CSV table of C-alpha atoms in Angstrom, one decimal:
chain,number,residue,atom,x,y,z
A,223,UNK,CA,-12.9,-20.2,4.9
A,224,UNK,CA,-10.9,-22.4,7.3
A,225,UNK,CA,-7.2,-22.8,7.0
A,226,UNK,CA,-5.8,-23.9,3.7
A,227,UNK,CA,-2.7,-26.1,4.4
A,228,UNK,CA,-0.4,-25.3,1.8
A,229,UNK,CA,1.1,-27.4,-0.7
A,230,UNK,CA,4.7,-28.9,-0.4
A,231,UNK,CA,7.6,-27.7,-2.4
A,232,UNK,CA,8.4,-30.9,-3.2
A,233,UNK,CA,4.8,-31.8,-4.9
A,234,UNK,CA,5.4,-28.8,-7.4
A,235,UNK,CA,9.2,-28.2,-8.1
A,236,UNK,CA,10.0,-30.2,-11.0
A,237,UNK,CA,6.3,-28.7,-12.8
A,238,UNK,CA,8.2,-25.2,-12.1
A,239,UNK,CA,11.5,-26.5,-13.9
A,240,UNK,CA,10.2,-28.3,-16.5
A,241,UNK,CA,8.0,-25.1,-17.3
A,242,UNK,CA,11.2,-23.3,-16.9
A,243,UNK,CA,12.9,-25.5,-19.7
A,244,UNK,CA,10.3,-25.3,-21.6
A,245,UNK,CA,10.5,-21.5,-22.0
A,246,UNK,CA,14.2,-21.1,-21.9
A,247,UNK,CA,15.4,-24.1,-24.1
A,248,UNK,CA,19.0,-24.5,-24.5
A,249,UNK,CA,19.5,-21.0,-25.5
A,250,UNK,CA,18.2,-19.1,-22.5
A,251,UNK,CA,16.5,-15.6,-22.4
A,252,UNK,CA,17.9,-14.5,-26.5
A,253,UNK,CA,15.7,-11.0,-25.4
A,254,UNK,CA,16.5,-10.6,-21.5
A,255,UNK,CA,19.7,-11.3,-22.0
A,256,UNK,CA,20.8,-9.1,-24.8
A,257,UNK,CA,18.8,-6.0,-23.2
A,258,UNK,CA,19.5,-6.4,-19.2
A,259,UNK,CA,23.4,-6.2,-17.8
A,260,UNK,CA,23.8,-9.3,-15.4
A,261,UNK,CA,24.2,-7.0,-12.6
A,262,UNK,CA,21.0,-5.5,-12.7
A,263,UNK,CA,18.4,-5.8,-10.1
A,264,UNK,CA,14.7,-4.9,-10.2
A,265,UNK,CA,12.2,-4.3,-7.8
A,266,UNK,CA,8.1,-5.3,-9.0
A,267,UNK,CA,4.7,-6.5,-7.8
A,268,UNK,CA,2.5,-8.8,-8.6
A,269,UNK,CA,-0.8,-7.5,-8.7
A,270,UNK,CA,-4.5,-9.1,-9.5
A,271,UNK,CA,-5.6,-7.4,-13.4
A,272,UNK,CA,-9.3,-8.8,-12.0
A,273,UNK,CA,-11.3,-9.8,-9.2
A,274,UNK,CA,-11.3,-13.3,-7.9
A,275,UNK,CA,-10.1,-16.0,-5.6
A,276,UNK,CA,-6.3,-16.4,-4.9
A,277,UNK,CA,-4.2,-19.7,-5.5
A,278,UNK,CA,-0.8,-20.4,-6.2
A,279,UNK,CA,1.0,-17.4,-5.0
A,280,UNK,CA,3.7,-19.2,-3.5
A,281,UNK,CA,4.3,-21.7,-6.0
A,282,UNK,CA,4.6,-18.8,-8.5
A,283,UNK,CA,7.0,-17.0,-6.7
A,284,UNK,CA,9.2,-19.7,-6.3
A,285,UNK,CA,9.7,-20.1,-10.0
A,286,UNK,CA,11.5,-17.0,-9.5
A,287,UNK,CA,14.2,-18.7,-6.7
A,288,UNK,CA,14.6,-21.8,-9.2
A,289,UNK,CA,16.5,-19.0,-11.7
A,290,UNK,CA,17.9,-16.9,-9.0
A,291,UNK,CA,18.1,-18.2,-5.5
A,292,UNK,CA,19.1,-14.6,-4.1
A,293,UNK,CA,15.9,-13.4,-4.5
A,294,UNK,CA,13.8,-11.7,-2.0
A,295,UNK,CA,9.8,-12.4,-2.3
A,296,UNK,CA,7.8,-10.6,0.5
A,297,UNK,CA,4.0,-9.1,1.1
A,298,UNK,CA,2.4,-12.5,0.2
A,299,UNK,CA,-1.2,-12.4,0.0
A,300,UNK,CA,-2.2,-16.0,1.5
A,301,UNK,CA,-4.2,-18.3,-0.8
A,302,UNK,CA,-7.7,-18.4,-0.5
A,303,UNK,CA,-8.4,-14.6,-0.2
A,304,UNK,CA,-10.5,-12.6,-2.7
A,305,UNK,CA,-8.5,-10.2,-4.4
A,306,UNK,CA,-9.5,-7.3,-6.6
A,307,UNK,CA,-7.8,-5.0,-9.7
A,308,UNK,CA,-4.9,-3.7,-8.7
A,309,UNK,CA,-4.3,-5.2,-5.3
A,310,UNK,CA,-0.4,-6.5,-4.9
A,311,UNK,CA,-0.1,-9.6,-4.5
A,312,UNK,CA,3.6,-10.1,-3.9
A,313,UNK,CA,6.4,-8.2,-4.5
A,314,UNK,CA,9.5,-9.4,-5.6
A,315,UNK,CA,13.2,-8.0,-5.3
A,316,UNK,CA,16.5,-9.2,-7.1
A,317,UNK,CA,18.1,-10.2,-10.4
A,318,UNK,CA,16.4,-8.4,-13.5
A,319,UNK,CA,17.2,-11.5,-15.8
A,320,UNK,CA,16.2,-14.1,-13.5
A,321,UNK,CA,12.8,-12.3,-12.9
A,322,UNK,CA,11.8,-11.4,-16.1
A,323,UNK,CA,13.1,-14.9,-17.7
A,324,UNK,CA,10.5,-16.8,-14.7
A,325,UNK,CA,8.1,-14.5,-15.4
A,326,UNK,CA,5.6,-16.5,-17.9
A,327,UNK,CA,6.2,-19.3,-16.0
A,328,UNK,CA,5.6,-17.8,-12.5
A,329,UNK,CA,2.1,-15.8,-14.0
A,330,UNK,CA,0.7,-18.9,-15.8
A,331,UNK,CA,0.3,-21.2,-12.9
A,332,UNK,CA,-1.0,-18.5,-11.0
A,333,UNK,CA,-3.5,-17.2,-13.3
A,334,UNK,CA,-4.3,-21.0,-13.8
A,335,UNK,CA,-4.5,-22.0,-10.4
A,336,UNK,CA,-6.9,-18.5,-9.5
A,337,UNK,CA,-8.8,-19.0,-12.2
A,338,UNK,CA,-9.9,-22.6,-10.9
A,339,UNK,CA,-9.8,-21.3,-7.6
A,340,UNK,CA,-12.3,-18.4,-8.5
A,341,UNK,CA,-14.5,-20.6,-10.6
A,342,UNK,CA,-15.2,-23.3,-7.6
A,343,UNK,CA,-15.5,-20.7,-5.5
A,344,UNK,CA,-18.6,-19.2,-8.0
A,345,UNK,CA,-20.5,-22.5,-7.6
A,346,UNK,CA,-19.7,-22.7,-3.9
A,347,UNK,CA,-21.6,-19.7,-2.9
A,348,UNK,CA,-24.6,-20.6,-5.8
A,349,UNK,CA,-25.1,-23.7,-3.4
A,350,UNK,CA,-24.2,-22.4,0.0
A,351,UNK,CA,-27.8,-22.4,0.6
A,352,UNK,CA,-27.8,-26.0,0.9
A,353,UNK,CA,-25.5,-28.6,2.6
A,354,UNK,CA,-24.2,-30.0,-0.6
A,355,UNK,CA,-20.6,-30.0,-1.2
A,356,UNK,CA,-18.7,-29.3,-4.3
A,357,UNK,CA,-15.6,-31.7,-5.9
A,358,UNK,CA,-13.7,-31.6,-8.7
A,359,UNK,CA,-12.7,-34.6,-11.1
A,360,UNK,CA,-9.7,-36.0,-12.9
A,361,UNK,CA,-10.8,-33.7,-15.8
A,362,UNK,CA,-7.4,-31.5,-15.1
A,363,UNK,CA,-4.7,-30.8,-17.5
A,364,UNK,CA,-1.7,-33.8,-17.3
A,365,UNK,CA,1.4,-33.3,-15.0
A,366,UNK,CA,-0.7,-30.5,-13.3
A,367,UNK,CA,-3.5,-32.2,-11.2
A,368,UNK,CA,-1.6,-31.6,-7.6
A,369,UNK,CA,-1.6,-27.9,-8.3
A,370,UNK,CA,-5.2,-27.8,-9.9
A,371,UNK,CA,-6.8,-30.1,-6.9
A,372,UNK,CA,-5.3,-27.6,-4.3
A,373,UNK,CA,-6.5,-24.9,-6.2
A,374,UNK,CA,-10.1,-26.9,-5.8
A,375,UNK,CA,-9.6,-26.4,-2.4
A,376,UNK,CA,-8.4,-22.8,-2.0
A,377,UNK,CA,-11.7,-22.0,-3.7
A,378,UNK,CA,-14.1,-23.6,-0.9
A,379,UNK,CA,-14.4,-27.0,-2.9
A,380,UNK,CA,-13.2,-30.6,-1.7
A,381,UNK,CA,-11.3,-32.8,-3.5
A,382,UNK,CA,-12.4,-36.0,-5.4
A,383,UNK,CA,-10.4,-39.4,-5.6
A,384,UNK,CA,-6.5,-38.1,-6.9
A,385,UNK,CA,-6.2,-40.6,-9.5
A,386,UNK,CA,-7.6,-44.3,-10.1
A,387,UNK,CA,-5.2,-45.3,-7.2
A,388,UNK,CA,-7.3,-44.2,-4.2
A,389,UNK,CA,-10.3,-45.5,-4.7
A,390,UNK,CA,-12.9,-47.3,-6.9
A,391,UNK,CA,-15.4,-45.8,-9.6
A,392,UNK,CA,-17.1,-48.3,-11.4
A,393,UNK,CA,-18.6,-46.9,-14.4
A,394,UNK,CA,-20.6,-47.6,-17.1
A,395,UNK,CA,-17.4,-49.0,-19.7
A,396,UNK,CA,-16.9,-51.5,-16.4
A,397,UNK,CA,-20.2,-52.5,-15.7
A,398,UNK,CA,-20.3,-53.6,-19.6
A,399,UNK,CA,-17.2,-55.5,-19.5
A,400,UNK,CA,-18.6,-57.3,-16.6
A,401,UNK,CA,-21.7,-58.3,-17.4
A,402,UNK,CA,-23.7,-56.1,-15.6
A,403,UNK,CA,-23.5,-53.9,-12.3
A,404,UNK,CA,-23.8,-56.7,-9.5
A,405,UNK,CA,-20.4,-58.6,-10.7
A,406,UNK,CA,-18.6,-55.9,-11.2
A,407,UNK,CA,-19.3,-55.1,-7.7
A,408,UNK,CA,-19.0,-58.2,-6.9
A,409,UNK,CA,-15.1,-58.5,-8.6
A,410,UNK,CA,-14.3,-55.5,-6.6
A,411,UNK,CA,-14.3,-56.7,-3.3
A,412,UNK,CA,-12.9,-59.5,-4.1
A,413,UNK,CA,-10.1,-58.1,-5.0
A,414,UNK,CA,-9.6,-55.4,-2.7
A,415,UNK,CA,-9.6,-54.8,1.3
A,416,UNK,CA,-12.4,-53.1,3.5
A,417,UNK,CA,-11.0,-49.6,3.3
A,418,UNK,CA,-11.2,-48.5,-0.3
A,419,UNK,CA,-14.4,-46.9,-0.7
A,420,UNK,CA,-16.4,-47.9,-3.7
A,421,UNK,CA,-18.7,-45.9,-5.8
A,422,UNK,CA,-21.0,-46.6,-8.8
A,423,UNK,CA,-21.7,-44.9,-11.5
A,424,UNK,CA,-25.5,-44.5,-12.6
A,425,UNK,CA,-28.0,-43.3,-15.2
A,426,UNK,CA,-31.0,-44.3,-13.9
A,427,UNK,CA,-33.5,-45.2,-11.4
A,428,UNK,CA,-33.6,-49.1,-12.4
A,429,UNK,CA,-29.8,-48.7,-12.0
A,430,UNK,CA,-29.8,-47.0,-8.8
A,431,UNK,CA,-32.0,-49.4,-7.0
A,432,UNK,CA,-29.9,-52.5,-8.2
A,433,UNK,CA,-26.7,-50.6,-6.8
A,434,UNK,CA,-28.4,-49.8,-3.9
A,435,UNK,CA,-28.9,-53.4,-2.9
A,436,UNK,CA,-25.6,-54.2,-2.8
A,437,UNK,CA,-24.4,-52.0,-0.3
A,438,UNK,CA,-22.0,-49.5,-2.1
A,439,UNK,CA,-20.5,-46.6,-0.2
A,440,UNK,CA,-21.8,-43.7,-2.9
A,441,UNK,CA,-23.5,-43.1,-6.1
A,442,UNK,CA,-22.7,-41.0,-8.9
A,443,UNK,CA,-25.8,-40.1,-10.3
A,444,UNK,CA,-24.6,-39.4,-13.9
A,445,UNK,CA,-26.8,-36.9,-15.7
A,446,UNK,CA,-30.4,-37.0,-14.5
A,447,UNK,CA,-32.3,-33.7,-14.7
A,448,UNK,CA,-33.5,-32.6,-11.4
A,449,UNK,CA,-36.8,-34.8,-11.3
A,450,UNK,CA,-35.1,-37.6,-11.3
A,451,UNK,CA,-32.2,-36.9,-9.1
A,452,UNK,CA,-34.8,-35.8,-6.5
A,453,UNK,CA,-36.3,-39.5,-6.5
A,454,UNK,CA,-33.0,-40.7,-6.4
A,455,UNK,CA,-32.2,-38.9,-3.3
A,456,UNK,CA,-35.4,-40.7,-2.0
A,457,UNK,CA,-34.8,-43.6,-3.3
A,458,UNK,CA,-30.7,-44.0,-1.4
A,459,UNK,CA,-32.2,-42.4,1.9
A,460,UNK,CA,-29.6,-41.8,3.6
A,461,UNK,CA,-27.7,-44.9,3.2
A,462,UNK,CA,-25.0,-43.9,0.5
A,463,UNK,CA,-23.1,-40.3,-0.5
A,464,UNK,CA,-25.4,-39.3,-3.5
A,465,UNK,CA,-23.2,-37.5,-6.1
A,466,UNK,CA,-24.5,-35.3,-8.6
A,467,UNK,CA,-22.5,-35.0,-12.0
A,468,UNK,CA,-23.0,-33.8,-15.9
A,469,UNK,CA,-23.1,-30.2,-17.2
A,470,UNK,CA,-23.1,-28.7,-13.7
A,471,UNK,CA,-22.3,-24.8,-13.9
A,472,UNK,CA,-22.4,-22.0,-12.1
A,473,UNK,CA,-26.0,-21.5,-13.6
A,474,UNK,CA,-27.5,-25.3,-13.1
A,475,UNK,CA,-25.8,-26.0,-9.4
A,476,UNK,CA,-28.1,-24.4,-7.0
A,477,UNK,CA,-31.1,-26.7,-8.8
A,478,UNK,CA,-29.0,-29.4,-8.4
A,479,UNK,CA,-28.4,-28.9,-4.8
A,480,UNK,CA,-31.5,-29.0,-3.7
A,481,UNK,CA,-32.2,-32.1,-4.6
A,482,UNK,CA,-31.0,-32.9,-1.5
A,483,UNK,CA,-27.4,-34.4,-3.5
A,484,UNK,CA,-24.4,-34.4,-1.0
A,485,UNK,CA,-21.9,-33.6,-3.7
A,486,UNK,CA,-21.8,-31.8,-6.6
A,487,UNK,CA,-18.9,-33.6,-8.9
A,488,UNK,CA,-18.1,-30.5,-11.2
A,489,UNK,CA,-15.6,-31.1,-13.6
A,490,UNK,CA,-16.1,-27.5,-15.5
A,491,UNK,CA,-14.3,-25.7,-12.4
A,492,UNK,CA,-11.0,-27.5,-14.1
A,493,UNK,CA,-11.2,-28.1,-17.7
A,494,UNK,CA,-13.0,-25.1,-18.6
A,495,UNK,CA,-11.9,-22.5,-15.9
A,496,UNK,CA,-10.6,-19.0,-17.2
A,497,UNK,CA,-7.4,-17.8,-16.1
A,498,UNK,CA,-7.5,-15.0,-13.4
A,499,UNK,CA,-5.4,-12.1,-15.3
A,500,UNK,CA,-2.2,-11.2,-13.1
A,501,UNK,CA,0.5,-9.5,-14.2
A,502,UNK,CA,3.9,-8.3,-13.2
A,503,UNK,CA,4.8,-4.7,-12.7
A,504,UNK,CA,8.2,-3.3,-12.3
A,505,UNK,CA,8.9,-0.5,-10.1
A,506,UNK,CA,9.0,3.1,-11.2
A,507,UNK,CA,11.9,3.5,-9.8
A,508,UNK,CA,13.7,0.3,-10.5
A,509,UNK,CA,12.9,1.7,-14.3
A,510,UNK,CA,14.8,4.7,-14.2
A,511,UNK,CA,18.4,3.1,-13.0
């Protein structure tokens, strides 16, 4: 896959520390601390407990630096490779208590953000047959969309709008409070400039071709069986980004795909992704001092 750009600190610190609070409260490490001497230092690896895509290593790793900031993180398998059992995927060096006290933290949001990564990627190749596209949704856990988007992308898939902010999706609760599709349309561009795309949400072919006269940018064509998405595709020819979106899966998306849709909108590849199992082992030898 082409170059994943990574993610900014920045966009993810203050998920790290509030995860970090979360865990450690205002007594700290009870455990840790009453087992490991302050002095202590540890040498461990991450390493893949499964096959799948990689994303988040760095992120994870610098939960670690937020507890300890003399901590040494090297051998970093870049995001977006496939990993399998047993393969390190970085190793870490420095404060016992500060690496095992991170630890949850540091292994959630990467067995989160591989798990997603490894689930688009699964629908990706069912459709790479095709020139379809897959995109996640705003179906992602709250606080965490910034991580769970990129993860989107380190598994092959392209990102929808981030938030309601970016662009428009009129959908079916809209188009009722409207009156109907054509002013809701309508109210849209009145009220916004020339550069924020607008799409419309649809459930049928009577809908589609109403949409289709007012000159919308895309369509989300909201759970239609193959059939009728293929007449759809006919029906928009070309002159708007057809979307395909309800109960796609690993199972139902190369179907789908060659209907001839241009995207796949796939909001199982976040809400329902299983975590990737990583784990953290300490050195043999680090044990023994």
């Amino acid at each position: 896959m082409k170059r994943l750009p990574p993610l900014l600190t920045s966009q993810y610190e203050q998920i790290l520390r509030r995860g970090l609070e979360e865990d450690l409260g205002i007594a700290g490490d009870l455990t840790t601390d009453a087992i490991v001497d302050g002095a202590r230092t540890v040498k461990g690896r991450i390493v893949a407990r499964q096959s799948g895509r990689l994303a988040g290593i760095r992120v994870a790793t610098d939960a670690f630096g937020l507890l300890e900031s003399t901590i040494r993180i090297s051998d970093v398998i870049e995001d977006g490779v496939d990993v399998q059992p047993d393969d390190c995927l970085a190793r870490v060096e420095g404060s016992a208590r500060a690496i095992l006290s991170a630890e949850r933290v540091a292994l959630n949001v990467l067995g989160r953000m591989s798990g997603i990564a490894t689930a688009t990627n699964s629908i990706v190749e069912a459709i790479r047959h095709t020139e379809a596209r897959v995109v996640c949704t705003r179906k992602t856990l709250p606080g965490l969309r910034v991580l769970e988007k990129y993860a989107v992308r380190a598994g092959g898939g392209s990102n929808h709008r981030f938030g309601l902010y970016d662009a428009v999706l009129i959908k079916d609760n809209h188009i009722s409070i409207a009156g109907g599709v054509r002013e809701a349309v309508l109210r849209v561009r009145d009220a916004l400039g020339h550069l924020v795309c607008v799409e419309v949400e649809v459930d049928t072919l009577e809908q589609l071709a109403e949409v289709m006269e007012l000159g919308v940018d895309a369509v989300l064509l909201d759970n239609m069986d193959v059939d009728t998405l293929r007449d759809a595709v006919t029906l928009i020819d070309g002159r708007a980004i057809a979307e395909a979106s309800g109960g796609i899966t690993p199972t139902t998306a190369s179907a789908i795909a060659e209907t001839g849709v241009d995207l796949l909108s796939v909001g199982w590849i976040t809400h329902s992704a299983p975590a990737l199992d990583v784990a953290l082992d300490i050195d043999e030898d680090s044990r023994k001092r």
